[in-house]
Amino acid sequence: MSQASEPSGAAEPPSAPAARHVVVTVHGTNSQHDDDAGERWWQRGSEFANQLTEALAKRGIGDVEILPVHWTGKNSDFDRLLGSLNLARTLAKLEKSGASYSIIAHSHGGNVTAEALALMPPSPLRGGVVTFGTPFFKRRLKTVPWLIALFQAVMGFVIAPIMVWYLVTILGSGTNKIIETLVFFGGLLALSLWSAWRGLRTLLWRRRNRARCSRGIRDEQWLVIHSPRDEAMRLLETAAAISPQYVTVASARRSLTAFARLAGVVGTVVFFAATAGYFFTPLIEKFRAGEFGLGAAADLTFLLLVPLVYAAIFGAVVLIARMGGAWLWAKTLTGAIHGGVVGAAYGGDGAYVLTGVGHLPPYVKVVREARLEVVNLGGIDDEAIFVAAHKLYSSVVAADGPEGGLADPDTMWKHLSDALYHNAYMRDERVIETVSNHLADMRGR
């Protein structure tokens, strides 16, 4: 993704013998933390990491290292693309060290992983890829970035041959200003070639990523785990799929009628302000001369134009509204509101706009899929909600101040998110067994 600058603090894979197997963990939104070790599922020493390590040891993979990869965790597409660059660099360092590795990602960490792998060439060191509850995004370039990329490509392809012609012509004429020619026209040639490359790279990013993933990801190497009870996935899928009508044609017509009244008043004032010299000058001259008779009264007849000008402007706006303007205004407002809603849920602050949400990676042809239909996912049911509420209440009672209580957003998020199905995958023993089987199977290929 060329729109993202290079982030700092890339995870440094430890140097160790090539026999070890590294499990790279990628957290999701709002799960970030500065430490590599902790209680969060993706950190070293967590319950999930310990159970997974034990399960892999039973399957013949004893030397396992958990390598967390950090990104901001913000609901921001720009930050997710930054995270994908960081992950790609970390994987490249692992491959350089000769260590085999697998990747486990949760939620939007799966989107970070998908974009990172689209930047990577095929590798025999890459084992299984597992994603939990990831709403995989399908994107396209926004209009302005697309136009900029198109302009870059067209200008590059137009200017480059012209610069070559100048170079050949001037240098072939026996000029003694060879250095000046090379610097000026050669520099413009290099700039035009860079512009063409940059524009094409941006325009063809999706096709390029799909081609890379088709080469770099083996069939069924990617295991997708999801559940129909996953609240976050259902929210994003619904936001992307619905086509609501926030503003009806009737309400748009009423708003345009109200606007027509205001436009009539403002238009009338502007009209007479622009024609003040024509209408008011004769009156002013008569009043200064003390003439207040029929002549002055006749000059006041221009006031009869006030309702006519107002009616003309008001009628024009209403006519436009009834001839399709209200429908167009309703569509415009609905699109703007819906775009804001989807953009907020998607975190669309990057160069791409959301076109769809799916359970499967957008660039991968064949994946393994584990769809969890069970009502009790990892012990998360009605009881878990009461447990989370009890923990929250206990933290409020235990904390004499705002820290740790209702005023602490971190505590609130931690307790309430424990009751979500979206955060339950890593606590399900069956999920851990499925993941360990997949990682062991992929490492053996």
mmCIF file of C-alpha atoms in Angstrom, residues 179 227 245 260:
data_model
loop_
_atom_site.group_PDB
_atom_site.id
_atom_site.type_symbol
_atom_site.label_atom_id
_atom_site.label_comp_id
_atom_site.label_asym_id
_atom_site.label_seq_id
_atom_site.Cartn_x
_atom_site.Cartn_y
_atom_site.Cartn_z
ATOM 1 C CA ILE A 179 25.642 17.611 -18.863
ATOM 2 C CA SER A 227 -19.466 -17.798 13.948
ATOM 3 C CA GLN A 245 -33.292 5.355 2.535
ATOM 4 C CA ALA A 260 -37.390 27.905 -1.939
#
